[in-house]
mmCIF file of C-alpha atoms in Angstrom:
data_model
loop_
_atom_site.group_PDB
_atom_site.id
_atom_site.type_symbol
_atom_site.label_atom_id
_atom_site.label_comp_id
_atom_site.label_asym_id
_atom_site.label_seq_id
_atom_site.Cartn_x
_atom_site.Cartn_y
_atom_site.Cartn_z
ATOM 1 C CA UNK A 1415 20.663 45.026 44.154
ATOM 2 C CA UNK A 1416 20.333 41.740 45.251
ATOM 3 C CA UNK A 1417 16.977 40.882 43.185
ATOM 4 C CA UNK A 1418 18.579 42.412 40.180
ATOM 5 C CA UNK A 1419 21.635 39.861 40.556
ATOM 6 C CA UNK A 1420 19.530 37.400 39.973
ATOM 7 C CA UNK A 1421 18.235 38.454 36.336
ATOM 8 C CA UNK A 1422 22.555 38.165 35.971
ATOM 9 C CA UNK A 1423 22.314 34.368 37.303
ATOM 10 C CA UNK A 1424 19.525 33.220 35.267
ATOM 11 C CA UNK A 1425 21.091 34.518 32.002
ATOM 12 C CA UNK A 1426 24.224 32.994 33.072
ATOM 13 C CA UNK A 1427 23.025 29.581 33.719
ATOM 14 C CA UNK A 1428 21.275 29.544 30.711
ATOM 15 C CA UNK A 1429 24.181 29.950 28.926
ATOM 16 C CA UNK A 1430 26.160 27.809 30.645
ATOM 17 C CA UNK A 1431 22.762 24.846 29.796
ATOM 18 C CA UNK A 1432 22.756 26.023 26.032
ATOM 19 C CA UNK A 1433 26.613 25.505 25.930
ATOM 20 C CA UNK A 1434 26.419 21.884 27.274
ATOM 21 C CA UNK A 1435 22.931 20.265 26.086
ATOM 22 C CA UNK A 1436 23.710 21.475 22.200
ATOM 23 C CA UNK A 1437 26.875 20.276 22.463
ATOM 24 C CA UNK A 1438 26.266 16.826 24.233
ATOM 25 C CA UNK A 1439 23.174 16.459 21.507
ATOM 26 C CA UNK A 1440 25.100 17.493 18.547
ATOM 27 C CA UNK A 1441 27.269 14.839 19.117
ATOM 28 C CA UNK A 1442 24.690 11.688 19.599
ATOM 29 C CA UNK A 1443 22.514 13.734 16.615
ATOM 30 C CA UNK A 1444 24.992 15.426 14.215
ATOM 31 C CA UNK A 1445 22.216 15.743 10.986
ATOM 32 C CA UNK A 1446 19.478 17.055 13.445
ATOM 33 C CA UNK A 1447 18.159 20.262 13.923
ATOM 34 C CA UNK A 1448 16.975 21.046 17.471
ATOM 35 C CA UNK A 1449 17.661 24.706 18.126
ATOM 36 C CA UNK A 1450 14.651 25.500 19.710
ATOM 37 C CA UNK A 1451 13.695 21.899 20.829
ATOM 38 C CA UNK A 1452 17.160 22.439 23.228
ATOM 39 C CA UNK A 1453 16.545 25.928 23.843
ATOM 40 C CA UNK A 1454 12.947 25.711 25.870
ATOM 41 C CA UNK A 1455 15.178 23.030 27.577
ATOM 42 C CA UNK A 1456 17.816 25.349 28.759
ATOM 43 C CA UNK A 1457 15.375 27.958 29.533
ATOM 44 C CA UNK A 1458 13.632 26.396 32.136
ATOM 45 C CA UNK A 1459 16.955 24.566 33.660
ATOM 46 C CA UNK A 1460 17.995 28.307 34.231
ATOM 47 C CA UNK A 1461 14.564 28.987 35.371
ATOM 48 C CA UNK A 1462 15.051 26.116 38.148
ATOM 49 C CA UNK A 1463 18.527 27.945 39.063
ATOM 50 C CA UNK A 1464 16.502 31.214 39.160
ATOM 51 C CA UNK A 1465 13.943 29.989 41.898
ATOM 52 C CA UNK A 1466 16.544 28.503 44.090
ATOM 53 C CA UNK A 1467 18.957 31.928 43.853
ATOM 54 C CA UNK A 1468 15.912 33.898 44.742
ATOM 55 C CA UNK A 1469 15.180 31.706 47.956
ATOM 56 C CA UNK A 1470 19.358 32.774 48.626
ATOM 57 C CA UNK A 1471 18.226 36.199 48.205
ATOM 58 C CA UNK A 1472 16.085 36.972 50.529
ATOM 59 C CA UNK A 1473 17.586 34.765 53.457
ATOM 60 C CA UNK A 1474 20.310 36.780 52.905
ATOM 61 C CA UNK A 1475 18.352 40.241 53.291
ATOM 62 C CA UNK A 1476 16.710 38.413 56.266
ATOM 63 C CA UNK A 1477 20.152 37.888 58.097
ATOM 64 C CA UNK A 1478 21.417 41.292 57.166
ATOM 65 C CA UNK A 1479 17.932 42.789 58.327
ATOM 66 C CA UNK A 1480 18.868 40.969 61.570
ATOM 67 C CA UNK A 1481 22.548 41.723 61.922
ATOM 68 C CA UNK A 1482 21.590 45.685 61.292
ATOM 69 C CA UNK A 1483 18.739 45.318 63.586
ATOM 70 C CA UNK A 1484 16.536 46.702 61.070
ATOM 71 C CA UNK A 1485 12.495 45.583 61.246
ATOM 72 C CA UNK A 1486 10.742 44.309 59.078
ATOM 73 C CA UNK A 1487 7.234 44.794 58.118
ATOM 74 C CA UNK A 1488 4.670 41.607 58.190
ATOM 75 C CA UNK A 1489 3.788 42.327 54.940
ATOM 76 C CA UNK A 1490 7.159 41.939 53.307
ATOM 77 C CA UNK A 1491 7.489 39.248 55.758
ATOM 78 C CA UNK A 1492 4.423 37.336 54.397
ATOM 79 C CA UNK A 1493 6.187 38.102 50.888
ATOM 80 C CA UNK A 1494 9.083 37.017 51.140
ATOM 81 C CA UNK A 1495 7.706 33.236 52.216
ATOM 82 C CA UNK A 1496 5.477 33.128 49.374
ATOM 83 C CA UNK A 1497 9.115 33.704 47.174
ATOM 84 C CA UNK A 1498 10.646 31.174 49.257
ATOM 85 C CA UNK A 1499 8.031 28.232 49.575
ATOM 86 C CA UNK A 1500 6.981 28.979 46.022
ATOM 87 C CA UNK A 1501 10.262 28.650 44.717
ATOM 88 C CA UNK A 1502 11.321 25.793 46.247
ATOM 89 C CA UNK A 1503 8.263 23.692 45.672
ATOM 90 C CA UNK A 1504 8.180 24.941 41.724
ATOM 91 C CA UNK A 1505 11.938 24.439 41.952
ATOM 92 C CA UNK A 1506 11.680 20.749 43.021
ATOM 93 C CA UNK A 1507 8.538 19.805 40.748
ATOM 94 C CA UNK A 1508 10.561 21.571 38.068
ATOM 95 C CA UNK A 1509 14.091 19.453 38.668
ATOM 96 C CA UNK A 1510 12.129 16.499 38.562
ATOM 97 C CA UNK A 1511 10.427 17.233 35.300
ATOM 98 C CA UNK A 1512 13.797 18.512 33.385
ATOM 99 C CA UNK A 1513 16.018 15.298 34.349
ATOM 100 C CA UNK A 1514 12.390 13.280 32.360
ATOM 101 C CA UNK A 1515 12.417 15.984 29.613
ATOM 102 C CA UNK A 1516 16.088 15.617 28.580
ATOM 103 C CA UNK A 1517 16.478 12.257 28.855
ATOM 104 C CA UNK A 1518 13.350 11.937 26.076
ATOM 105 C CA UNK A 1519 14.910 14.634 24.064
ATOM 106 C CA UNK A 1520 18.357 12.968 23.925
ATOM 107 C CA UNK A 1521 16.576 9.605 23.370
ATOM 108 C CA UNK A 1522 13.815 11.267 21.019
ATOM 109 C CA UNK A 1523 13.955 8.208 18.108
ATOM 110 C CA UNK A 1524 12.253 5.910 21.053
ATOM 111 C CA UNK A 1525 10.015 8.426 22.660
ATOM 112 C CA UNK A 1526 6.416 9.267 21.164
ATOM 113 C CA UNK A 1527 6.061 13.060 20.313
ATOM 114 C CA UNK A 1528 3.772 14.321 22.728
ATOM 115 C CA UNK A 1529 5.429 12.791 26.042
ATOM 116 C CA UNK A 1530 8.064 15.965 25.062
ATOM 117 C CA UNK A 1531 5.252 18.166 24.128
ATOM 118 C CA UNK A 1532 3.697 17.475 27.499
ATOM 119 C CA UNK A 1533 6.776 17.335 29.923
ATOM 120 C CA UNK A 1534 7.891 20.529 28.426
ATOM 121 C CA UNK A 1535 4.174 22.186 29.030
ATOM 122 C CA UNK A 1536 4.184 20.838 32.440
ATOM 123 C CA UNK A 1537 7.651 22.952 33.470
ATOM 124 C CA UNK A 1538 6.285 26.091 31.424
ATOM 125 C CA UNK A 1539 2.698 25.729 33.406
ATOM 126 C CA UNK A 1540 4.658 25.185 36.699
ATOM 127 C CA UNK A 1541 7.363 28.256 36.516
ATOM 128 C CA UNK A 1542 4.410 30.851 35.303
ATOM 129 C CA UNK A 1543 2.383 29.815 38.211
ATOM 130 C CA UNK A 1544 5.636 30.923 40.369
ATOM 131 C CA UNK A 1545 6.610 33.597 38.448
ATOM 132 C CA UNK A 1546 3.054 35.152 39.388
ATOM 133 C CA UNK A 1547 3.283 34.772 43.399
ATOM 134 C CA UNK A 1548 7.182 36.181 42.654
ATOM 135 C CA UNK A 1549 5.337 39.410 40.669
ATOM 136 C CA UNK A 1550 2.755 39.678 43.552
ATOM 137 C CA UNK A 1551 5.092 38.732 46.454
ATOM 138 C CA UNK A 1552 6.762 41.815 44.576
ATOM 139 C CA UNK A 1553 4.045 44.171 45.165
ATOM 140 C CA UNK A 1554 2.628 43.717 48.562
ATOM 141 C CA UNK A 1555 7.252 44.180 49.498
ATOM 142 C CA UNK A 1556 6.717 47.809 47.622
ATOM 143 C CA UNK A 1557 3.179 48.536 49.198
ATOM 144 C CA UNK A 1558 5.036 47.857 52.924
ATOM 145 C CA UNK A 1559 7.487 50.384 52.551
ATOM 146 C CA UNK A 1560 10.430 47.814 52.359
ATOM 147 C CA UNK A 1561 10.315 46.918 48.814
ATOM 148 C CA UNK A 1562 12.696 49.493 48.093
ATOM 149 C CA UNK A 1563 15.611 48.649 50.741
ATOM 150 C CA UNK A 1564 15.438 45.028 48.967
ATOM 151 C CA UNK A 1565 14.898 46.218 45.555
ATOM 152 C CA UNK A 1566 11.341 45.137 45.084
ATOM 153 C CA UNK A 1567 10.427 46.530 42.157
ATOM 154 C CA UNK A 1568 13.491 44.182 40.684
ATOM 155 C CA UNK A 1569 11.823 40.850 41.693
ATOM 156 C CA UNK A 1570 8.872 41.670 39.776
ATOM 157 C CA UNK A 1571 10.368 42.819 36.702
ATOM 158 C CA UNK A 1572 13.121 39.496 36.972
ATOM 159 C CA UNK A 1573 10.153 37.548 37.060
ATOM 160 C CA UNK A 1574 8.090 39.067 34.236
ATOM 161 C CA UNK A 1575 11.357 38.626 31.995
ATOM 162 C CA UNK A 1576 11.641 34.666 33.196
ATOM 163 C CA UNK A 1577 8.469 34.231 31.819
ATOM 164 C CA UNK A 1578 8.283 35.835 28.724
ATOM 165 C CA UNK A 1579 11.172 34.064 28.044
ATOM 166 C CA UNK A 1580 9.379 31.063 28.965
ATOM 167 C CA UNK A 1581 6.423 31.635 26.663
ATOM 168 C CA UNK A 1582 8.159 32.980 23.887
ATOM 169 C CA UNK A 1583 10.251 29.339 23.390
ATOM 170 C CA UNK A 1584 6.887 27.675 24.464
ATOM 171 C CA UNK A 1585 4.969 29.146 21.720
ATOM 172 C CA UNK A 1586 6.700 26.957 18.700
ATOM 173 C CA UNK A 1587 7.898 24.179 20.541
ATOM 174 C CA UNK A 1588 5.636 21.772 19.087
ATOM 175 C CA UNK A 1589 6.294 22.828 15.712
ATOM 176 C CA UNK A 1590 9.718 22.303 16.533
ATOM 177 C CA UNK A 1591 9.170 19.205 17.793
ATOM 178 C CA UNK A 1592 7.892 17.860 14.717
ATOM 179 C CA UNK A 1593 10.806 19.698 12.689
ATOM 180 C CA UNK A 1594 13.332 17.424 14.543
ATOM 181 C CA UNK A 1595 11.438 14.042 14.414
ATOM 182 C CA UNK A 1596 11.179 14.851 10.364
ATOM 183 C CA UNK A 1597 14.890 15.497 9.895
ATOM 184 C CA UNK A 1598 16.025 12.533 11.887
ATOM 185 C CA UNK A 1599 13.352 9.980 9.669
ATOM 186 C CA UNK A 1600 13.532 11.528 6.582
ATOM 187 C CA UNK A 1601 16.867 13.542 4.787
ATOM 188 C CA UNK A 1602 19.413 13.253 7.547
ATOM 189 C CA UNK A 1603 22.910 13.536 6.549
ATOM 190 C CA UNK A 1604 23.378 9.324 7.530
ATOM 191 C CA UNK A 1605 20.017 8.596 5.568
ATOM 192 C CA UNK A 1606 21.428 10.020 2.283
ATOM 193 C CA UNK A 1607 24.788 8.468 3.113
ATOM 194 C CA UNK A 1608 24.073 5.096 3.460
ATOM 195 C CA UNK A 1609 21.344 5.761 0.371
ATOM 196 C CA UNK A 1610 24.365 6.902 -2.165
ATOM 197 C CA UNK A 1611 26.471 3.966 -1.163
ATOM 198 C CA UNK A 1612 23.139 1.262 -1.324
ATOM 199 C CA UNK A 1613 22.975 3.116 -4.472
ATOM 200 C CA UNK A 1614 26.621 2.387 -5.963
ATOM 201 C CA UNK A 1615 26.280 -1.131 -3.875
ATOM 202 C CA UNK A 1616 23.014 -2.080 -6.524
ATOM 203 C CA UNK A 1617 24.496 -0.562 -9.705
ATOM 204 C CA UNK A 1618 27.649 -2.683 -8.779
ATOM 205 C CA UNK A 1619 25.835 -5.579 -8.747
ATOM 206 C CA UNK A 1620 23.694 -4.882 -11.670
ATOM 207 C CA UNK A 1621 26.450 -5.038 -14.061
ATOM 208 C CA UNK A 1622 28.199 -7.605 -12.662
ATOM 209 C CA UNK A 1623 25.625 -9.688 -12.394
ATOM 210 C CA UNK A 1624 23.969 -8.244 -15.937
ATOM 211 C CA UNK A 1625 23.933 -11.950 -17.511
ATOM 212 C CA UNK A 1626 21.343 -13.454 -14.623
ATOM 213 C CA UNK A 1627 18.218 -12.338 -14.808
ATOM 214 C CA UNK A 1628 16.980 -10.750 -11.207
ATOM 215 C CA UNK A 1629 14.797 -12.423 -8.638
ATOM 216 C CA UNK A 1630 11.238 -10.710 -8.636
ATOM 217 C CA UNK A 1631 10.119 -9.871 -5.096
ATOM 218 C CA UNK A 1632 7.894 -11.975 -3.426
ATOM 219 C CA UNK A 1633 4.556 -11.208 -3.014
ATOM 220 C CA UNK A 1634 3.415 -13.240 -0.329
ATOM 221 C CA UNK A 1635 6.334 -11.019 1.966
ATOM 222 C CA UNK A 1636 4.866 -9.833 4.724
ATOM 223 C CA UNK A 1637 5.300 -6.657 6.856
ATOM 224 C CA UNK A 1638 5.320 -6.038 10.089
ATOM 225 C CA UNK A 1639 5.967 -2.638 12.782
ATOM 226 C CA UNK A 1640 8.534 -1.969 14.656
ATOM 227 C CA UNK A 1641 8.565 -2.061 18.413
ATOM 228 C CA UNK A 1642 10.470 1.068 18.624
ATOM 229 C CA UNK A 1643 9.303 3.645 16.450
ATOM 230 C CA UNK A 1644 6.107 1.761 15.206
ATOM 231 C CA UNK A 1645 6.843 2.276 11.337
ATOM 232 C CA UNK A 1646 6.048 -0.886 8.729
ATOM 233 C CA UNK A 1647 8.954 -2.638 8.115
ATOM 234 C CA UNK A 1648 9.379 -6.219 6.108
ATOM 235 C CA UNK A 1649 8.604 -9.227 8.225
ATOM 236 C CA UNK A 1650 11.973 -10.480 7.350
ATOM 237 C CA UNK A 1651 14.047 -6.989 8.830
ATOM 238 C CA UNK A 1652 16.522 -7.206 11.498
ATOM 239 C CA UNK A 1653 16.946 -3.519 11.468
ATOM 240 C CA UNK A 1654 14.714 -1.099 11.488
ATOM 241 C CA UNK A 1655 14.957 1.200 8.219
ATOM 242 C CA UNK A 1656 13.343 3.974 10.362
ATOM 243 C CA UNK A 1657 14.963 4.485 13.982
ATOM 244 C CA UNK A 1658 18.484 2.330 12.984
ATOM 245 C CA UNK A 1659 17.066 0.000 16.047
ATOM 246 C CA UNK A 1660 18.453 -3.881 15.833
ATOM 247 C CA UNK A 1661 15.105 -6.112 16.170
ATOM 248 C CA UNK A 1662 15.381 -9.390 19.185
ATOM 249 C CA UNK A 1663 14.893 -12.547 16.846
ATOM 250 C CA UNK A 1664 11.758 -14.650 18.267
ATOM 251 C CA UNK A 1665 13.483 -17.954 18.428
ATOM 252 C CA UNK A 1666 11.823 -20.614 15.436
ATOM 253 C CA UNK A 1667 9.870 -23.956 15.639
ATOM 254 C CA UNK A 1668 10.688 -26.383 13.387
ATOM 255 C CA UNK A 1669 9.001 -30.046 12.277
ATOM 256 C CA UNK A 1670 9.451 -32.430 10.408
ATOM 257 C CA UNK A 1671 8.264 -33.459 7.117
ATOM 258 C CA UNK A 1672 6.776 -36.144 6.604
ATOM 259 C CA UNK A 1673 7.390 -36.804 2.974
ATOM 260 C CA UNK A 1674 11.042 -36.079 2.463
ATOM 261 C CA UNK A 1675 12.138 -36.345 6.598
ATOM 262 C CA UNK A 1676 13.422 -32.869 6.639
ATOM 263 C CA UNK A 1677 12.933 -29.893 9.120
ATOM 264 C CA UNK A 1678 11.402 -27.296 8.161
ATOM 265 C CA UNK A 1679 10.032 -23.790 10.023
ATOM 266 C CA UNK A 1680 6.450 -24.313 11.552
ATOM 267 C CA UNK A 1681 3.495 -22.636 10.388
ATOM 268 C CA UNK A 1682 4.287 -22.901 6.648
ATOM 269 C CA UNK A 1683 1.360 -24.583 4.491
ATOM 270 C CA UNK A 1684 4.125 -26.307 2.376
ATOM 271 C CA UNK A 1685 7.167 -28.077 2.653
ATOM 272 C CA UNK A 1686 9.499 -25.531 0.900
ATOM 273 C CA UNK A 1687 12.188 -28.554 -0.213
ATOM 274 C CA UNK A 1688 9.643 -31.420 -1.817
ATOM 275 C CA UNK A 1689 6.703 -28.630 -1.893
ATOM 276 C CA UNK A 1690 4.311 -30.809 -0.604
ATOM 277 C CA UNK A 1691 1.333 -30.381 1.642
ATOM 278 C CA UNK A 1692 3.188 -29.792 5.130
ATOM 279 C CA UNK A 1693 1.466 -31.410 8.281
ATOM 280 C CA UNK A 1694 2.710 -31.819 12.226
ATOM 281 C CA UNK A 1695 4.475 -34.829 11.248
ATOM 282 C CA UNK A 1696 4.917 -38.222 12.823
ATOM 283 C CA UNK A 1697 8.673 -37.734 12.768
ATOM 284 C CA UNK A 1698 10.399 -36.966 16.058
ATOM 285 C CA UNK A 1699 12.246 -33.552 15.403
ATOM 286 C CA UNK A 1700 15.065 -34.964 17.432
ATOM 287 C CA UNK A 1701 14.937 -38.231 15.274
ATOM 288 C CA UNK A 1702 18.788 -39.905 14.132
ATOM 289 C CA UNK A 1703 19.280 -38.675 10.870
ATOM 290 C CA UNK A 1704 20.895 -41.158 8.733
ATOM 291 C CA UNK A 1705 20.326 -41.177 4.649
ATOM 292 C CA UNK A 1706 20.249 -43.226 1.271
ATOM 293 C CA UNK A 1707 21.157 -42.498 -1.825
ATOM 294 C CA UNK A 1708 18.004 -41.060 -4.246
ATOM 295 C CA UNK A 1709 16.505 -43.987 -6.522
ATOM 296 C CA UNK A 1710 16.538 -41.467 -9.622
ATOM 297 C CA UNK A 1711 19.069 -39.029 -9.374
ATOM 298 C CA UNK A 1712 21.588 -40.923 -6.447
ATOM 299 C CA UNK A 1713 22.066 -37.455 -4.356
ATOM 300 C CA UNK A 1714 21.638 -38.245 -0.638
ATOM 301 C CA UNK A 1715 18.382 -38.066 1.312
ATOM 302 C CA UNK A 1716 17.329 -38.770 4.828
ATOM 303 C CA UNK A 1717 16.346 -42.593 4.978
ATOM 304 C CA UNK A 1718 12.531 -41.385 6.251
ATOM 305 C CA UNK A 1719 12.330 -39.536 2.734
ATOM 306 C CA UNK A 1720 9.334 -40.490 1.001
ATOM 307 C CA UNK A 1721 10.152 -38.201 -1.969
ATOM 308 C CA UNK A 1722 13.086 -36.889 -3.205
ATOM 309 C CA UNK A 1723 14.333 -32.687 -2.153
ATOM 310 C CA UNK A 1724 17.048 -32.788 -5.024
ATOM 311 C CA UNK A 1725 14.737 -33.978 -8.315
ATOM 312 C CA UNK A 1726 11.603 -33.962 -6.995
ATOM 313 C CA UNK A 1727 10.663 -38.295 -7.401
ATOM 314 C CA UNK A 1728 8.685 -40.197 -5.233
ATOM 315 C CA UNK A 1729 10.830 -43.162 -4.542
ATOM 316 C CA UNK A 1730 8.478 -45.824 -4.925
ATOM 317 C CA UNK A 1731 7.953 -45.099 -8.599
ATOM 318 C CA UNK A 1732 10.309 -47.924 -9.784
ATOM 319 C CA UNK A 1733 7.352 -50.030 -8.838
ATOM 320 C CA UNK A 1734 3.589 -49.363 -9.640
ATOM 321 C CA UNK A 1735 1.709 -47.193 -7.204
ATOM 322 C CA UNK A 1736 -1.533 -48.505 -5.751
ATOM 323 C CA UNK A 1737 -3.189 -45.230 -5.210
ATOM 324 C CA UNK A 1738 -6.101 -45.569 -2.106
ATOM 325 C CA UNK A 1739 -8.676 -42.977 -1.282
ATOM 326 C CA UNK A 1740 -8.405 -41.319 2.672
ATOM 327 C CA UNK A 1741 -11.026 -41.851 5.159
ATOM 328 C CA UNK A 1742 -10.528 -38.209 5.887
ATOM 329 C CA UNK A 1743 -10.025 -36.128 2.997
ATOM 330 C CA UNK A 1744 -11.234 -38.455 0.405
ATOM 331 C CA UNK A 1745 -8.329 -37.598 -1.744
ATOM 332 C CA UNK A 1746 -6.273 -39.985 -3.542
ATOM 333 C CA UNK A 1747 -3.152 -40.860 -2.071
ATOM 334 C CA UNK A 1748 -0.251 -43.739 -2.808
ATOM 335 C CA UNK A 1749 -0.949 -46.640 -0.497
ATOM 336 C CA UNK A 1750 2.489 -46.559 0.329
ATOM 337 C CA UNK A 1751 2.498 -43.731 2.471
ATOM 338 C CA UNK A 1752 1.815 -43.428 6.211
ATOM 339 C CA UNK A 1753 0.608 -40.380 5.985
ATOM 340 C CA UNK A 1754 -1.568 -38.684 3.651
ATOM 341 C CA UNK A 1755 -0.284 -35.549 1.893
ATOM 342 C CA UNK A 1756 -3.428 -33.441 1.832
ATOM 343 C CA UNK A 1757 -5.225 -33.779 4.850
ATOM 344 C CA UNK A 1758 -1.664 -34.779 6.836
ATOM 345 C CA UNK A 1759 -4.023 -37.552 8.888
ATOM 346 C CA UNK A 1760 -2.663 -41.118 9.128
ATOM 347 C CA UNK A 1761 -3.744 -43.560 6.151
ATOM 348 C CA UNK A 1762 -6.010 -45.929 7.638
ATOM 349 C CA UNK A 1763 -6.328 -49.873 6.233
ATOM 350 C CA UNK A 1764 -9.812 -48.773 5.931
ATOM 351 C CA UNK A 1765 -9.338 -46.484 3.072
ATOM 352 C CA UNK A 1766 -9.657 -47.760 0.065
#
């Protein structure tokens, strides 16, 4: 009777896993499916609590073979150490693997597909390979003439039940797998929520704003993927659209430009305030900002300024412009400058 118990404690402890992992995962994941995803899960913690209780078992029949001075064969001797060794190594190897396999499940938006595929073939691979010595351990106890004073028969059939259990969630686990990635990316209950009220947020807008015609998108945007799920997301993004993960800002350069003195981000081809050709400038970024009043339209630019960021006017054009031709480029450039705006090398005396 004591092999047949422990058919009882696997089904119990597999209860007792179903009952806390869907609950605990429900309630970081209400909109996603995992049924089955959780249920291989549970199956093979209840496995792990299976292998252990069978090592209990037959220690026990051990000390009461002792007590009652009963002998025992070497054959169900041999038998019952393949149960125990087996058990406890699969046991371990199989601890060891479940703590890795929930911990991707319940942090599936970060973990790549197959690591769960894999972890979860690993446990299946491991408890069949036990569940075999259990069924053979099984026969050489009947073939001694013990097997039936410790229920034999019973360790066999417990283990041929652990592991058609095993297979059967096995079988569409991958399949379910995929399911639960799709319903977390795609239609989830907080996808379509936060859809409706970008929805009502835009149409809000749209009539309010109904007089002013709306910016067109800019073409030059760029895209970029996301560290945590790997999806294309806009360059700009500081949350990802597909996982919900915040993105780390990479902090910004700036320089100096060195027609109208202001700082600007690095690695932009023009200066997005005077639009001009934009250049490492000669300007220390750190420079003393102090300004002066535009010559054309009197709004207040740095004192550097070369051109004006408000209206757009060079101010040197109250006075003619001697225009000179760079050494470098061989563009023409006002003679004025220190620096010429195409090629962003300094005007030489030279040029001419």
């Amino acid at each position: 009777m004591g092999a047949f118990m422990l058919i009882i404690v696997f089904g119990i402890a597999a209860m007792a896993a179903n009952f806390f992992l869907r609950h605990q995962f429900g309630k970081k994941y209400p909109e996603v499916e995992s049924g089955q995803v959780i249920s291989l899960a549970v199956v093979q913690i209840a496995t792990i609590v299976y292998f252990f209780m069978s090592i209990q078992v037959i220690m026990g029949i051990g000390v009461e073979a002792y007590l009652y001075n009963r002998p025992v064969p070497e054959a169900a001797d041999n038998a019952a150490g393949f149960i125990s060794i087996a058990s406890l190594l699969g046991g371990i190897v199989m601890t060891i693997v479940s703590i890795l396999l929930c911990y991707k499940i319940f942090n599936f938006p970060k973990t790549d597909k197959e690591q769960i595929s894999t972890l979860a073939m690993a446990n299946t691979i491991v408890a069949v390979i036990v569940g075999l010595v259990h069924i053979i351990s099984a026969i050489m106890l009947i073939n001694s003439g013990y097997g039936a004073y410790i229920g034999g028969p019973f360790f066999w059939i417990c283990a041929i039940i652990v592991i058609g259990t095993l297979i059967y969630f096995q079988c569409p686990f991958a399949s379910a797998v995929e399911r639960m990635y799709r319903s977390k990316y795609n239609e989830s209950i907080q996808s379509v929520v936060v859809k409706n009220i970008t929805k009502i947020a835009e149409n809000t807008s749209h009539s309010y704003h109904s007089v002013q015609p709306s910016p067109a998108p800019n073409p030059a945007e760029g895209t970029k993927r996301c560290p945590y799920c790997g999806e294309e997301i806009l360059a700009v993004a500081k949350k990802c659209k597909h996982c919900g993960e915040w993105l780390k800002e990479e902090p910004r350069e700036y320089v100096r430009c060195s027609v109208c003195g202001e700082k600007v981000e690095k690695g932009q081809e023009r200066c997005p305030l005077c639009n001009e050709p934009l250049h490492p400038s000669h300007i220390g970024i750190d420079a003393e900002e102090t300004y002066k009043p535009c010559i054309i339209c009197g709004e207040q630019i740095l004192t550097v300024a070369k051109k004006c960021k408000h209206c757009g006017e060079w101010q040197n054009q109250a006075m003619p412009k001697t225009m000179i031709k760079c050494s470098i480029c061989g563009e023409d450039a006002d003679a004025s400058l220190d620096v010429c705006p195409h090629c962003g090398e300094k005007l030489s005396e030279m040029s001419n």
